[in-house]
Short mmCIF file of C-alpha atoms and ligand atoms in Angstrom, two decimals:
data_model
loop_
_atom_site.label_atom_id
_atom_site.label_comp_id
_atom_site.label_asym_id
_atom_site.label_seq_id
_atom_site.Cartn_x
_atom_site.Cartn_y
_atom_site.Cartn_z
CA UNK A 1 -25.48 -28.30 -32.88
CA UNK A 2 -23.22 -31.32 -34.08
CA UNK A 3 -19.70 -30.27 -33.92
CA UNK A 4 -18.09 -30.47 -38.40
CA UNK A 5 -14.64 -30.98 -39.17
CA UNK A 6 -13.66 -27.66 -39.41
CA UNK A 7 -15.75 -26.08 -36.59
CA UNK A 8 -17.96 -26.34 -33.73
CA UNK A 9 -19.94 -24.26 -31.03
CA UNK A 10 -21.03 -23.91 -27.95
CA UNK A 11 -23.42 -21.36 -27.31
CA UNK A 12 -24.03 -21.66 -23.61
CA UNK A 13 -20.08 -21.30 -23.44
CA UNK A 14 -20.16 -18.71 -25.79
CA UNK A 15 -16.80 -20.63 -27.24
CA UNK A 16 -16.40 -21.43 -30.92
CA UNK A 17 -13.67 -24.09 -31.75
CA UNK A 18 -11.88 -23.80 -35.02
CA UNK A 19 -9.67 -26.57 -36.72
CA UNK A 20 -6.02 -25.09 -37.07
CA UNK A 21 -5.71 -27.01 -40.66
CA UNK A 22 -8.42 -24.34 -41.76
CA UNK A 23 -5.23 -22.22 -41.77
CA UNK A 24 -4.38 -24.01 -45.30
CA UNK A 25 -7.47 -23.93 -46.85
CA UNK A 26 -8.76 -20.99 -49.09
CA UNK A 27 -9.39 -17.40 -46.92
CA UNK A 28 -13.22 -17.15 -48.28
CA UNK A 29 -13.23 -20.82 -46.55
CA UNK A 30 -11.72 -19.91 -43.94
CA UNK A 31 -14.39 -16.78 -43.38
CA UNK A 32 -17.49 -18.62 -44.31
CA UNK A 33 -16.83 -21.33 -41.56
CA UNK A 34 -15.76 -18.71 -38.71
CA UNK A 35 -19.16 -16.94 -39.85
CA UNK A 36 -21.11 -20.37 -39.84
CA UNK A 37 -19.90 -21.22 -36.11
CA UNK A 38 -20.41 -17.26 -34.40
CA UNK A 39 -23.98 -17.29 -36.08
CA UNK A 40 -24.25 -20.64 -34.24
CA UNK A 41 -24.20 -18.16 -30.84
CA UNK A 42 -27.25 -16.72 -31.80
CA UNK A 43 -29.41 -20.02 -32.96
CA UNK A 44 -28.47 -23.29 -32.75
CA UNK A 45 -30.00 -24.35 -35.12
CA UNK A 46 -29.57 -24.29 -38.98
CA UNK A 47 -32.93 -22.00 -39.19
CA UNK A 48 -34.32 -18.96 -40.96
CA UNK A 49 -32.91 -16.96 -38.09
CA UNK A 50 -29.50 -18.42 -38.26
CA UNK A 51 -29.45 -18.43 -42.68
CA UNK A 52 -30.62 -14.54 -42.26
CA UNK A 53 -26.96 -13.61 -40.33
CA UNK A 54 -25.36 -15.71 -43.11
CA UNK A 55 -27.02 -13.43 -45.27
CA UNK A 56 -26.16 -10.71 -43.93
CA UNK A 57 -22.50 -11.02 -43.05
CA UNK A 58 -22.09 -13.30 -46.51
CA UNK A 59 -24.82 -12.11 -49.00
ZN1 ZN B 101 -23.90 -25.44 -38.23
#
């Protein structure tokens, strides 16, 4: 996946990188982005697969 400001991932690694001025942004922000990149370990892809965790953790 292309590495955002705020986060990135690498599955293979298993390592998510997280952008420490995420610290000053709103907590739901803050959540939705550390959900975004750990749903990125189980597709790497934007997909149906990786939307349906998002759902799920973030309905
Ligand atoms: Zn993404």
């Amino acid at each position: 996946m292309t590495p955002s400001k705020w986060g990135s991932c690498n599955a293979a690694k298993g390592i998510v990188w997280l952008n420490t001025e995420l610290s000053a942004k709103p907590i739901n922000a803050t959540d939705y982005v550390i959900l975004h990149e750990l749903a990125h370990l189980i597709s790497d892809r934007h997909d149906d697969q990786f939307v349906a965790v998002l759902n799920q953790h973030m309905p």
